Amino acid sequence: MKNTPKTLALLGEDAARFIAKDKKMFIDGAWCPAAGGSVIEVEDPATGQMFDRVPRGLAADVDLAVAAARAAFDEGPWGQMSPAERGKLVWKLGDLVEAHADELAQLEALDNGKPVTDARIGDVAFSYELLRYMAGWSTKITGQTIPLSAEAPFHAYTLREAVGVCGQIVPWNFSFMMAVWKVAPALAAGCTIVLKPAEQTPLTALRFAELVEEAGFPKGVFNVVTGYGHEAGAALAAHPDVDKIAFTGSTEVGRKILDAAQGNLKKVSLELGGKSPMIVFPDADPDVAIPAIGYGIFYNMGQTCTAGTRLYIHKDIAPVILEGLKTFAENMTVGVGLDPATQIGPLVSKEQFDKVLGYIEAGLADGATLLCGGTQVGEEGYFIAPTILTETKPHMSVVCEEIFGPVLSVATFDDDGFEEIVKEANASVYGLAGSVFTRDISRAHQVARKLKAGTIGINTHHVIDPALPFGGFKQSGWGREQGYEAILLYTEVKSVGVAL
Ligand code: ADP
């Protein structure tokens, strides 16, 4: 019997029906248990109770899924399909995701704990728009005609071809959206896929597989293996028949993926950690800056790789910004993810909860000042109040390390130039995102150029769009997702020369 935490009562009919099903993995167009027969329990982070279980896939299951993806790529109808037919299938998948958007948002909110309203208008809506955006690329992946300098006459051109079988390993913070970020361009390019969702949040990947099946993709094109990172994930990253591995997660695991990938030198793309700075100059508009900074750090309970975790405010504007941020943080509605009014849900797991509280404690022990939050909310589940620590210094762990929780560290500066503060903002091993708040357009663009990060916001923080390349400088990753850059990640270039 599955446990039934009280939050399940908040599910709609469709999501409840899905939860009631026995969960199986999707391999070669069929639903199957793990070869070893064991399962992973799925926890509701709002209550700490187990409510579901999914197969615990091992290397043997990964072997089956990779073999299916290999056959679908090398011999199946997928490779013969015209780009237009492929694009239509990807578009249809986008339509199906939109048709089931409320259900998917509820499953994500239950599994991860995130606010269902954010999941619906953020994660899920972004995903169906991305599927459609990438569907459009299917018919526009082209090579070039290249004039050669050789003396004899040549006709030379390039072909851009699908890279092959792709292993895709995704984290728990945006489990559904991260999966679609990887699946959509890979399908548009003509690759086949083995997806491994995070063990904490496997449900939406399995529901997505049902939609892939309903859309009518040929068998083996898309496979899902649920399981632990060190088991199924490691087997997928090391698999000799996988041509490319795409990973989003911690920098630490990113290094393991690289090690595992070296056996067959598979292509690797990585979207890793972040510690993004937000800089506020004295001429910033507080009405713009305060909510942007508030969401910049507290969106998804700070469990966002682009989270604006380090705030640098000019001393002249610090009092008004800090007062506004404190009010913003204290007024956020904390509750179970499935309640549409919730703005702050629980963190995903006890492990994450303990880790974040540990960072807050360390920050205070290091001499930071608590402006608000800092503690658990309620007595069950993994809720932590939005937390702001001021007077933080560069050496503190809350400033240098990725916390992945609702914790903002704040420092002030008094120099009217921007060189010094940008230097401090850049003093991080990460380089995923950053933002600047000012009404001086020249300074805004100059800071945008100087910040060493993959995405910069001017008078805003989180900037993502299906068309806009996304990825990291430095230890935040390799490669760019979204936009045409994502198509480049899933294709290889072949040069062809013809002696005329
Ligand atoms: P987080 O720190 O956000 O929990 P992780 O980097 O640990 O993220 O996990 C992200 C994804 O990587 C998950 O799907 C997880 O199962 C997987 N993973 C963890 N360890 C490994 C590993 N050694 N090899 C491959 N995948 C792994």
Short mmCIF file of C-alpha atoms and ligand atoms in Angstrom, two decimals:
data_model
loop_
_atom_site.label_atom_id
_atom_site.label_comp_id
_atom_site.label_asym_id
_atom_site.label_seq_id
_atom_site.Cartn_x
_atom_site.Cartn_y
_atom_site.Cartn_z
CA MET A 1 0.00 0.00 0.00
CA LYS A 2 1.15 3.49 -0.75
CA ASN A 3 0.97 6.06 2.03
CA THR A 4 -1.48 8.87 1.44
CA PRO A 5 -0.29 12.20 2.81
CA LYS A 6 -2.99 14.82 3.19
CA THR A 7 -1.59 16.92 0.37
CA LEU A 8 -2.79 14.28 -2.12
CA ALA A 9 -6.33 15.51 -1.46
CA LEU A 10 -5.37 18.75 -3.22
CA LEU A 11 -4.67 16.99 -6.51
CA GLY A 12 -7.04 17.29 -9.45
CA GLU A 13 -8.65 14.16 -10.89
CA ASP A 14 -6.09 13.57 -13.64
CA ALA A 15 -3.07 13.94 -11.38
CA ALA A 16 -4.72 11.71 -8.74
CA ARG A 17 -5.33 9.05 -11.39
CA PHE A 18 -1.68 9.15 -12.41
CA ILE A 19 -0.48 8.90 -8.79
CA ALA A 20 -2.72 5.87 -8.24
CA LYS A 21 -1.02 3.94 -11.07
CA ASP A 22 1.88 1.53 -10.59
CA LYS A 23 4.93 3.29 -11.98
CA LYS A 24 7.00 1.63 -14.64
CA MET A 25 9.88 2.78 -16.82
CA PHE A 26 9.44 3.49 -20.53
CA ILE A 27 11.90 1.48 -22.63
CA ASP A 28 11.60 0.67 -26.33
CA GLY A 29 7.98 1.81 -26.41
CA ALA A 30 6.95 -0.51 -23.55
CA TRP A 31 6.36 -0.08 -19.82
CA CYS A 32 8.54 -2.22 -17.59
CA PRO A 33 9.69 -2.62 -13.99
CA ALA A 34 13.39 -2.46 -13.12
CA ALA A 35 15.21 -5.65 -14.03
CA GLY A 36 16.30 -6.03 -10.40
CA GLY A 37 12.72 -5.59 -9.22
CA SER A 38 13.49 -2.94 -6.60
CA VAL A 39 11.91 0.48 -6.19
CA ILE A 40 12.64 3.99 -4.90
CA GLU A 41 10.13 5.58 -2.55
CA VAL A 42 8.86 9.02 -3.54
CA GLU A 43 8.46 11.58 -0.75
CA ASP A 44 6.09 14.52 -0.31
CA PRO A 45 8.40 17.30 0.94
CA ALA A 46 5.46 19.18 2.47
CA THR A 47 4.86 16.34 4.95
CA GLY A 48 7.91 14.10 4.78
CA GLN A 49 5.64 11.15 3.97
CA MET A 50 6.20 8.62 1.20
CA PHE A 51 3.34 8.49 -1.27
CA ASP A 52 4.58 6.64 -4.35
CA ARG A 53 7.34 4.41 -5.67
CA VAL A 54 9.16 4.14 -8.96
CA PRO A 55 11.46 1.46 -10.37
CA ARG A 56 15.07 1.60 -9.23
CA GLY A 57 16.76 1.23 -12.59
CA LEU A 58 20.25 -0.26 -12.61
CA ALA A 59 22.96 -0.70 -15.25
CA ALA A 60 21.04 -3.60 -16.83
CA ASP A 61 18.03 -1.33 -17.40
CA VAL A 62 20.24 1.38 -18.84
CA ASP A 63 21.70 -1.23 -21.22
CA LEU A 64 18.21 -2.09 -22.46
CA ALA A 65 17.24 1.54 -22.90
CA VAL A 66 20.47 2.43 -24.72
CA ALA A 67 20.07 -0.59 -27.01
CA ALA A 68 16.52 0.57 -27.83
CA ALA A 69 17.70 4.11 -28.50
CA ARG A 70 20.60 2.79 -30.61
CA ALA A 71 18.32 0.62 -32.74
CA ALA A 72 15.80 3.45 -33.13
CA PHE A 73 18.58 5.77 -34.26
CA ASP A 74 20.41 3.36 -36.58
CA GLU A 75 17.58 1.30 -38.04
CA GLY A 76 14.20 2.67 -37.02
CA PRO A 77 11.76 4.79 -39.02
CA TRP A 78 12.92 7.85 -37.06
CA GLY A 79 16.05 8.28 -39.18
CA GLN A 80 14.02 8.05 -42.40
CA MET A 81 11.46 10.58 -41.29
CA SER A 82 11.51 13.94 -43.05
CA PRO A 83 12.39 16.99 -40.94
CA ALA A 84 8.82 18.22 -41.42
CA GLU A 85 7.33 14.99 -40.07
CA ARG A 86 9.72 15.10 -37.12
CA GLY A 87 8.82 18.73 -36.45
CA LYS A 88 5.11 17.89 -36.50
CA LEU A 89 5.59 15.20 -33.86
CA VAL A 90 7.54 17.56 -31.61
CA TRP A 91 4.84 20.21 -32.07
CA LYS A 92 2.16 17.67 -31.24
CA LEU A 93 4.04 16.79 -28.07
CA GLY A 94 3.97 20.50 -27.17
CA ASP A 95 0.20 20.52 -27.70
CA LEU A 96 -0.21 17.46 -25.47
CA VAL A 97 1.88 19.04 -22.72
CA GLU A 98 -0.31 22.15 -22.92
CA ALA A 99 -3.49 20.06 -22.84
CA HIS A 100 -2.25 18.39 -19.63
CA ALA A 101 -0.58 21.47 -18.19
CA ASP A 102 -2.59 21.66 -14.97
CA GLU A 103 -2.01 17.99 -14.25
CA LEU A 104 1.73 18.24 -14.92
CA ALA A 105 2.00 21.34 -12.74
CA GLN A 106 0.24 19.55 -9.87
CA LEU A 107 2.47 16.49 -10.17
CA GLU A 108 5.54 18.72 -10.12
CA ALA A 109 4.23 20.69 -7.14
CA LEU A 110 3.53 17.51 -5.20
CA ASP A 111 6.80 15.79 -6.04
CA ASN A 112 9.16 18.74 -5.70
CA GLY A 113 7.16 20.92 -3.28
CA LYS A 114 7.25 23.98 -5.53
CA PRO A 115 4.29 26.38 -5.78
CA VAL A 116 1.80 24.97 -8.27
CA THR A 117 1.08 28.41 -9.70
CA ASP A 118 4.78 28.86 -10.52
CA ALA A 119 4.91 25.35 -11.96
CA ARG A 120 1.93 26.05 -14.24
CA ILE A 121 2.97 29.47 -15.55
CA GLY A 122 6.69 28.81 -15.31
CA ASP A 123 7.93 25.25 -15.72
CA VAL A 124 5.08 23.77 -17.74
CA ALA A 125 4.20 26.74 -19.95
CA PHE A 126 7.86 27.27 -20.75
CA SER A 127 8.11 23.59 -21.68
CA TYR A 128 5.30 23.54 -24.22
CA GLU A 129 6.50 26.78 -25.75
CA LEU A 130 10.01 25.33 -25.98
CA LEU A 131 8.72 22.17 -27.67
CA ARG A 132 7.03 24.33 -30.29
CA TYR A 133 10.05 26.57 -30.68
CA MET A 134 12.30 23.55 -31.23
CA ALA A 135 9.73 21.89 -33.53
CA GLY A 136 10.29 24.87 -35.81
CA TRP A 137 14.02 24.18 -35.99
CA SER A 138 13.49 20.64 -37.33
CA THR A 139 13.10 21.99 -40.86
CA LYS A 140 15.83 24.61 -40.58
CA ILE A 141 18.91 22.58 -39.65
CA THR A 142 21.19 23.18 -42.60
CA GLY A 143 24.81 23.00 -43.67
CA GLN A 144 26.68 25.48 -45.82
CA THR A 145 28.27 25.59 -49.24
CA ILE A 146 31.96 26.36 -48.71
CA PRO A 147 34.21 27.89 -51.39
CA LEU A 148 37.59 26.07 -51.26
CA SER A 149 41.02 27.52 -51.96
CA ALA A 150 42.40 24.38 -53.60
CA GLU A 151 43.77 24.79 -57.13
CA ALA A 152 41.71 21.99 -58.62
CA PRO A 153 37.98 22.75 -58.82
CA PHE A 154 35.93 21.46 -55.92
CA HIS A 155 32.37 21.66 -54.79
CA ALA A 156 32.30 21.46 -50.99
CA TYR A 157 29.51 21.64 -48.50
CA THR A 158 28.65 20.72 -44.91
CA LEU A 159 25.87 18.57 -43.54
CA ARG A 160 24.56 19.01 -40.00
CA GLU A 161 23.53 15.61 -38.70
CA ALA A 162 21.97 14.33 -35.47
CA VAL A 163 24.65 13.37 -32.96
CA GLY A 164 23.01 10.02 -32.17
CA VAL A 165 21.98 8.39 -28.89
CA CYS A 166 21.78 10.97 -26.11
CA GLY A 167 21.88 10.29 -22.39
CA GLN A 168 20.15 13.11 -20.52
CA ILE A 169 20.48 13.40 -16.74
CA VAL A 170 18.38 16.04 -15.02
CA PRO A 171 18.05 17.41 -11.48
CA TRP A 172 15.09 17.80 -9.11
CA ASN A 173 14.73 21.60 -8.95
CA PHE A 174 12.87 21.99 -12.28
CA SER A 175 12.55 18.29 -13.08
CA PHE A 176 10.01 18.57 -15.87
CA MET A 177 11.36 21.72 -17.47
CA MET A 178 14.98 20.53 -17.33
CA ALA A 179 13.94 17.33 -19.06
CA VAL A 180 12.14 19.25 -21.82
CA TRP A 181 15.10 21.64 -22.19
CA LYS A 182 17.11 18.60 -23.22
CA VAL A 183 14.53 16.46 -24.96
CA ALA A 184 13.03 19.15 -27.24
CA PRO A 185 16.19 20.10 -29.18
CA ALA A 186 17.40 16.48 -29.26
CA LEU A 187 14.15 15.33 -30.86
CA ALA A 188 14.07 18.30 -33.24
CA ALA A 189 17.60 17.38 -34.37
CA GLY A 190 16.67 13.72 -34.90
CA CYS A 191 18.51 12.16 -31.95
CA THR A 192 17.22 9.36 -29.74
CA ILE A 193 17.14 9.67 -25.97
CA VAL A 194 17.55 7.92 -22.66
CA LEU A 195 16.37 10.29 -19.94
CA LYS A 196 17.20 9.80 -16.28
CA PRO A 197 15.21 12.05 -13.94
CA ALA A 198 16.41 12.82 -10.41
CA GLU A 199 15.56 10.15 -7.84
CA GLN A 200 13.80 12.78 -5.67
CA THR A 201 11.40 13.87 -8.45
CA PRO A 202 10.79 11.13 -11.03
CA LEU A 203 7.05 11.55 -11.63
CA THR A 204 6.69 14.16 -14.37
CA ALA A 205 9.27 12.39 -16.55
CA LEU A 206 7.09 9.26 -16.47
CA ARG A 207 3.93 11.24 -17.24
CA PHE A 208 5.84 12.96 -20.06
CA ALA A 209 6.76 9.52 -21.46
CA GLU A 210 3.04 8.71 -21.64
CA LEU A 211 2.54 11.86 -23.70
CA VAL A 212 5.47 10.92 -25.97
CA GLU A 213 3.77 7.58 -26.52
CA GLU A 214 0.43 9.28 -27.20
CA ALA A 215 2.07 11.69 -29.68
CA GLY A 216 3.14 8.66 -31.74
CA PHE A 217 6.94 8.77 -31.71
CA PRO A 218 8.46 5.51 -33.03
CA LYS A 219 9.49 3.07 -30.31
CA GLY A 220 12.93 3.53 -28.81
CA VAL A 221 13.21 7.21 -29.77
CA PHE A 222 12.50 8.29 -26.19
CA ASN A 223 13.18 6.14 -23.13
CA VAL A 224 13.05 6.89 -19.41
CA VAL A 225 15.05 5.03 -16.78
CA THR A 226 14.29 6.06 -13.20
CA GLY A 227 16.98 5.40 -10.63
CA TYR A 228 19.74 6.78 -8.44
CA GLY A 229 22.54 8.91 -9.80
CA HIS A 230 25.35 6.62 -8.70
CA GLU A 231 23.56 3.63 -10.26
CA ALA A 232 21.47 4.41 -13.36
CA GLY A 233 23.02 7.86 -13.86
CA ALA A 234 26.59 6.63 -13.66
CA ALA A 235 25.83 3.71 -15.99
CA LEU A 236 24.32 6.07 -18.56
CA ALA A 237 27.20 8.56 -18.40
CA ALA A 238 29.76 5.77 -18.86
CA HIS A 239 27.84 3.79 -21.50
CA PRO A 240 29.99 3.05 -24.56
CA ASP A 241 27.02 3.17 -26.92
CA VAL A 242 25.86 6.64 -25.87
CA ASP A 243 27.11 9.35 -28.25
CA LYS A 244 26.34 12.36 -26.11
CA ILE A 245 25.59 13.05 -22.48
CA ALA A 246 23.73 16.18 -21.40
CA PHE A 247 23.69 16.92 -17.70
CA THR A 248 22.20 19.53 -15.41
CA GLY A 249 23.09 19.36 -11.74
CA SER A 250 25.83 20.10 -9.27
CA THR A 251 29.36 20.98 -10.35
CA GLU A 252 30.62 18.08 -8.25
CA VAL A 253 28.53 15.53 -10.17
CA GLY A 254 29.36 17.36 -13.42
CA ARG A 255 33.00 16.37 -12.86
CA LYS A 256 31.96 12.74 -12.35
CA ILE A 257 30.01 12.87 -15.61
CA LEU A 258 33.13 14.10 -17.39
CA ASP A 259 35.21 11.28 -15.92
CA ALA A 260 32.61 8.71 -16.89
CA ALA A 261 32.28 10.13 -20.41
CA GLN A 262 35.95 9.82 -21.23
CA GLY A 263 35.78 6.07 -21.96
CA ASN A 264 34.27 6.59 -25.41
CA LEU A 265 34.90 10.36 -25.50
CA LYS A 266 31.21 11.01 -25.89
CA LYS A 267 30.16 14.62 -26.42
CA VAL A 268 29.33 16.36 -23.16
CA SER A 269 27.23 19.39 -22.29
CA LEU A 270 26.94 20.54 -18.69
CA GLU A 271 24.74 23.04 -16.91
CA LEU A 272 26.11 23.28 -13.38
CA GLY A 273 26.07 25.41 -10.27
CA GLY A 274 25.86 29.14 -9.83
CA LYS A 275 26.33 31.89 -7.27
CA SER A 276 24.91 34.79 -9.20
CA PRO A 277 25.51 38.40 -8.16
CA MET A 278 22.97 41.23 -8.28
CA ILE A 279 24.38 44.77 -8.19
CA VAL A 280 22.29 47.80 -7.23
CA PHE A 281 23.56 51.29 -8.02
CA PRO A 282 22.25 54.40 -6.20
CA ASP A 283 20.17 55.53 -9.19
CA ALA A 284 18.20 52.24 -9.37
CA ASP A 285 14.41 52.38 -9.21
CA PRO A 286 13.50 50.66 -5.91
CA ASP A 287 10.04 49.74 -7.20
CA VAL A 288 11.67 47.76 -10.00
CA ALA A 289 14.67 46.45 -8.07
CA ILE A 290 12.96 45.15 -4.93
CA PRO A 291 10.56 42.63 -6.51
CA ALA A 292 13.14 41.62 -9.13
CA ILE A 293 15.69 40.90 -6.42
CA GLY A 294 13.06 39.21 -4.25
CA TYR A 295 12.10 36.80 -7.02
CA GLY A 296 15.73 36.65 -8.13
CA ILE A 297 16.61 34.88 -4.89
CA PHE A 298 13.38 33.37 -3.54
CA TYR A 299 11.81 31.97 -6.73
CA ASN A 300 11.57 28.17 -6.38
CA MET A 301 12.75 28.58 -2.77
CA GLY A 302 16.17 29.59 -4.09
CA GLN A 303 16.62 26.12 -5.57
CA THR A 304 17.48 27.68 -8.91
CA CYS A 305 20.88 27.50 -10.51
CA THR A 306 20.59 31.14 -11.63
CA ALA A 307 19.35 32.34 -8.20
CA GLY A 308 20.66 35.79 -7.36
CA THR A 309 22.31 34.79 -4.12
CA ARG A 310 24.82 37.62 -3.63
CA LEU A 311 23.42 41.12 -3.44
CA TYR A 312 25.74 44.13 -3.64
CA ILE A 313 24.00 47.44 -2.87
CA HIS A 314 25.44 50.92 -2.97
CA LYS A 315 25.33 52.33 0.57
CA ASP A 316 23.21 55.34 -0.47
CA ILE A 317 20.31 53.17 -1.57
CA ALA A 318 20.87 50.25 0.83
CA PRO A 319 18.37 51.32 3.54
CA VAL A 320 15.42 51.61 1.16
CA ILE A 321 16.25 48.39 -0.74
CA LEU A 322 16.78 46.37 2.44
CA GLU A 323 13.59 47.61 4.04
CA GLY A 324 11.68 46.75 0.86
CA LEU A 325 13.28 43.32 0.61
CA LYS A 326 12.52 42.51 4.23
CA THR A 327 8.86 43.38 3.68
CA PHE A 328 8.84 41.38 0.44
CA ALA A 329 10.35 38.31 2.14
CA GLU A 330 8.14 38.45 5.20
CA ASN A 331 5.00 38.79 3.10
CA MET A 332 5.61 35.75 0.91
CA THR A 333 2.93 33.13 1.44
CA VAL A 334 4.50 29.94 2.76
CA GLY A 335 2.50 26.76 2.27
CA VAL A 336 2.19 23.41 0.56
CA GLY A 337 3.10 23.57 -3.11
CA LEU A 338 -0.31 22.36 -4.23
CA ASP A 339 -2.10 25.38 -2.76
CA PRO A 340 -2.44 27.93 -5.61
CA ALA A 341 -1.82 30.81 -3.16
CA THR A 342 1.58 29.45 -2.09
CA GLN A 343 4.70 31.42 -3.03
CA ILE A 344 7.20 29.52 -0.87
CA GLY A 345 6.85 25.75 -0.61
CA PRO A 346 9.07 23.27 1.20
CA LEU A 347 12.61 22.50 0.08
CA VAL A 348 12.81 19.27 -1.84
CA SER A 349 14.22 16.96 0.85
CA LYS A 350 15.44 16.61 4.41
CA GLU A 351 19.00 16.58 3.07
CA GLN A 352 18.50 19.94 1.35
CA PHE A 353 16.66 21.36 4.37
CA ASP A 354 19.53 20.42 6.73
CA LYS A 355 22.12 21.72 4.30
CA VAL A 356 20.43 25.12 3.97
CA LEU A 357 19.90 25.54 7.73
CA GLY A 358 23.58 24.59 8.15
CA TYR A 359 24.61 27.40 5.81
CA ILE A 360 22.46 29.93 7.69
CA GLU A 361 24.06 28.85 10.96
CA ALA A 362 27.54 29.09 9.45
CA GLY A 363 26.80 32.57 8.07
CA LEU A 364 25.69 33.79 11.50
CA ALA A 365 28.67 32.16 13.20
CA ASP A 366 30.92 33.91 10.66
CA GLY A 367 29.50 37.29 11.70
CA ALA A 368 26.64 37.97 9.27
CA THR A 369 23.53 39.73 10.60
CA LEU A 370 20.08 38.20 10.26
CA LEU A 371 17.63 40.65 8.66
CA CYS A 372 14.76 38.17 8.40
CA GLY A 373 13.92 34.45 8.25
CA GLY A 374 16.61 32.02 9.30
CA THR A 375 14.36 29.30 10.67
CA GLN A 376 12.06 26.42 9.80
CA VAL A 377 8.39 27.31 9.24
CA GLY A 378 5.89 24.94 10.88
CA GLU A 379 6.75 21.59 12.32
CA GLU A 380 6.43 19.14 9.48
CA GLY A 381 7.91 19.12 6.01
CA TYR A 382 10.96 21.03 4.88
CA PHE A 383 9.86 24.68 4.98
CA ILE A 384 12.41 27.45 5.55
CA ALA A 385 11.46 31.12 5.78
CA PRO A 386 12.94 33.45 3.14
CA THR A 387 16.19 34.52 4.75
CA ILE A 388 18.33 37.63 4.32
CA LEU A 389 21.81 37.89 5.83
CA THR A 390 23.47 41.30 5.76
CA GLU A 391 27.04 42.41 6.39
CA THR A 392 28.40 39.35 4.69
CA LYS A 393 32.08 39.17 3.72
CA PRO A 394 33.70 37.53 0.68
CA HIS A 395 35.31 34.68 2.66
CA MET A 396 32.06 33.45 4.28
CA SER A 397 30.66 30.13 3.04
CA VAL A 398 27.27 31.80 2.46
CA VAL A 399 29.01 34.07 -0.05
CA CYS A 400 31.34 31.58 -1.77
CA GLU A 401 29.32 28.36 -1.92
CA GLU A 402 26.13 27.44 -3.72
CA ILE A 403 23.44 27.10 -1.02
CA PHE A 404 20.45 26.18 -3.22
CA GLY A 405 17.94 27.56 -0.75
CA PRO A 406 16.06 30.78 0.11
CA VAL A 407 19.08 32.59 1.50
CA LEU A 408 20.31 35.98 0.28
CA SER A 409 23.66 37.38 1.34
CA VAL A 410 24.01 41.16 1.22
CA ALA A 411 27.06 43.43 1.20
CA THR A 412 27.21 47.18 0.59
CA PHE A 413 29.71 49.21 -1.41
CA ASP A 414 30.50 52.90 -1.49
CA ASP A 415 32.59 53.43 -4.59
CA ASP A 416 30.73 55.41 -7.28
CA GLY A 417 32.55 53.62 -10.12
CA PHE A 418 31.72 50.06 -10.99
CA GLU A 419 35.13 48.43 -11.56
CA GLU A 420 35.69 47.38 -7.95
CA ILE A 421 32.24 45.99 -7.32
CA VAL A 422 32.21 44.11 -10.61
CA LYS A 423 35.55 42.58 -9.63
CA GLU A 424 34.02 41.38 -6.37
CA ALA A 425 30.93 40.09 -8.20
CA ASN A 426 33.20 38.16 -10.57
CA ALA A 427 35.22 36.65 -7.72
CA SER A 428 33.45 33.30 -7.93
CA VAL A 429 34.25 29.95 -9.51
CA TYR A 430 30.77 30.11 -11.03
CA GLY A 431 29.51 32.24 -13.91
CA LEU A 432 25.93 31.36 -14.72
CA ALA A 433 24.01 34.63 -14.33
CA GLY A 434 24.15 38.13 -12.92
CA SER A 435 22.13 41.32 -12.86
CA VAL A 436 22.53 45.03 -12.53
CA PHE A 437 20.01 47.63 -11.38
CA THR A 438 20.54 51.21 -12.55
CA ARG A 439 18.87 53.89 -14.68
CA ASP A 440 22.17 54.80 -16.34
CA ILE A 441 22.06 52.90 -19.64
CA SER A 442 25.73 53.31 -20.30
CA ARG A 443 26.69 51.84 -16.92
CA ALA A 444 24.13 49.04 -17.31
CA HIS A 445 25.63 47.86 -20.59
CA GLN A 446 29.19 48.29 -19.42
CA VAL A 447 28.51 46.15 -16.35
CA ALA A 448 26.73 43.58 -18.55
CA ARG A 449 29.91 43.31 -20.62
CA LYS A 450 32.20 43.02 -17.60
CA LEU A 451 30.26 40.40 -15.64
CA LYS A 452 31.65 36.94 -16.38
CA ALA A 453 28.42 35.00 -16.68
CA GLY A 454 26.22 33.39 -19.33
CA THR A 455 23.06 35.44 -18.76
CA ILE A 456 22.82 39.04 -17.56
CA GLY A 457 19.69 40.87 -16.49
CA ILE A 458 19.42 44.64 -16.58
CA ASN A 459 16.76 45.82 -14.11
CA THR A 460 15.56 42.22 -13.88
CA HIS A 461 17.17 38.99 -12.74
CA HIS A 462 15.96 35.67 -14.17
CA VAL A 463 16.09 35.98 -17.95
CA ILE A 464 15.09 32.81 -19.81
CA ASP A 465 13.31 32.24 -23.08
CA PRO A 466 13.12 29.34 -25.55
CA ALA A 467 15.01 31.49 -28.07
CA LEU A 468 17.72 32.81 -25.73
CA PRO A 469 20.94 30.82 -25.24
CA PHE A 470 21.39 29.70 -21.64
CA GLY A 471 24.50 28.31 -19.96
CA GLY A 472 27.55 29.06 -17.92
CA PHE A 473 30.97 30.60 -17.95
CA LYS A 474 33.72 29.13 -15.73
CA GLN A 475 32.62 26.19 -13.53
CA SER A 476 28.95 26.76 -14.35
CA GLY A 477 29.14 24.54 -17.38
CA TRP A 478 29.86 23.75 -20.99
CA GLY A 479 27.60 24.62 -23.89
CA ARG A 480 24.37 26.57 -24.26
CA GLU A 481 20.79 25.31 -24.14
CA GLN A 482 17.81 27.10 -25.79
CA GLY A 483 17.86 28.87 -29.12
CA TYR A 484 19.78 27.55 -32.12
CA GLU A 485 22.71 26.92 -29.76
CA ALA A 486 20.79 23.94 -28.40
CA ILE A 487 20.45 22.49 -31.88
CA LEU A 488 24.23 22.78 -32.19
CA LEU A 489 24.59 20.67 -29.03
CA TYR A 490 22.65 17.83 -30.63
CA THR A 491 24.22 17.87 -34.09
CA GLU A 492 27.59 17.12 -35.70
CA VAL A 493 29.01 18.81 -38.76
CA LYS A 494 30.19 16.71 -41.68
CA SER A 495 32.23 18.23 -44.53
CA VAL A 496 31.80 16.81 -48.03
CA GLY A 497 34.16 17.62 -50.89
CA VAL A 498 33.49 16.80 -54.54
CA ALA A 499 36.31 16.87 -57.09
CA LEU A 500 34.65 18.44 -60.10
P1 ADP B 1 21.69 18.10 -6.77
O1 ADP B 1 22.97 18.47 -6.11
O2 ADP B 1 20.93 19.24 -7.32
O3 ADP B 1 20.91 17.06 -6.03
P2 ADP B 1 23.01 16.27 -8.43
O4 ADP B 1 24.08 16.85 -9.25
O5 ADP B 1 23.36 15.46 -7.23
O6 ADP B 1 22.07 17.44 -8.10
O7 ADP B 1 22.04 15.39 -9.31
C1 ADP B 1 21.57 15.79 -10.57
C2 ADP B 1 21.28 14.54 -11.36
O8 ADP B 1 22.49 13.80 -11.49
C3 ADP B 1 20.28 13.58 -10.72
O9 ADP B 1 19.50 12.99 -11.73
C4 ADP B 1 21.18 12.56 -10.06
O10 ADP B 1 20.55 11.29 -9.91
C5 ADP B 1 22.29 12.47 -11.07
N1 ADP B 1 23.56 11.95 -10.54
C6 ADP B 1 24.04 12.03 -9.28
N2 ADP B 1 25.23 11.40 -9.18
C7 ADP B 1 25.53 10.92 -10.42
C8 ADP B 1 26.62 10.20 -10.97
N3 ADP B 1 27.66 9.83 -10.24
N4 ADP B 1 26.57 9.89 -12.28
C9 ADP B 1 25.54 10.27 -13.05
N5 ADP B 1 24.47 10.93 -12.58
C10 ADP B 1 24.46 11.28 -11.29
#
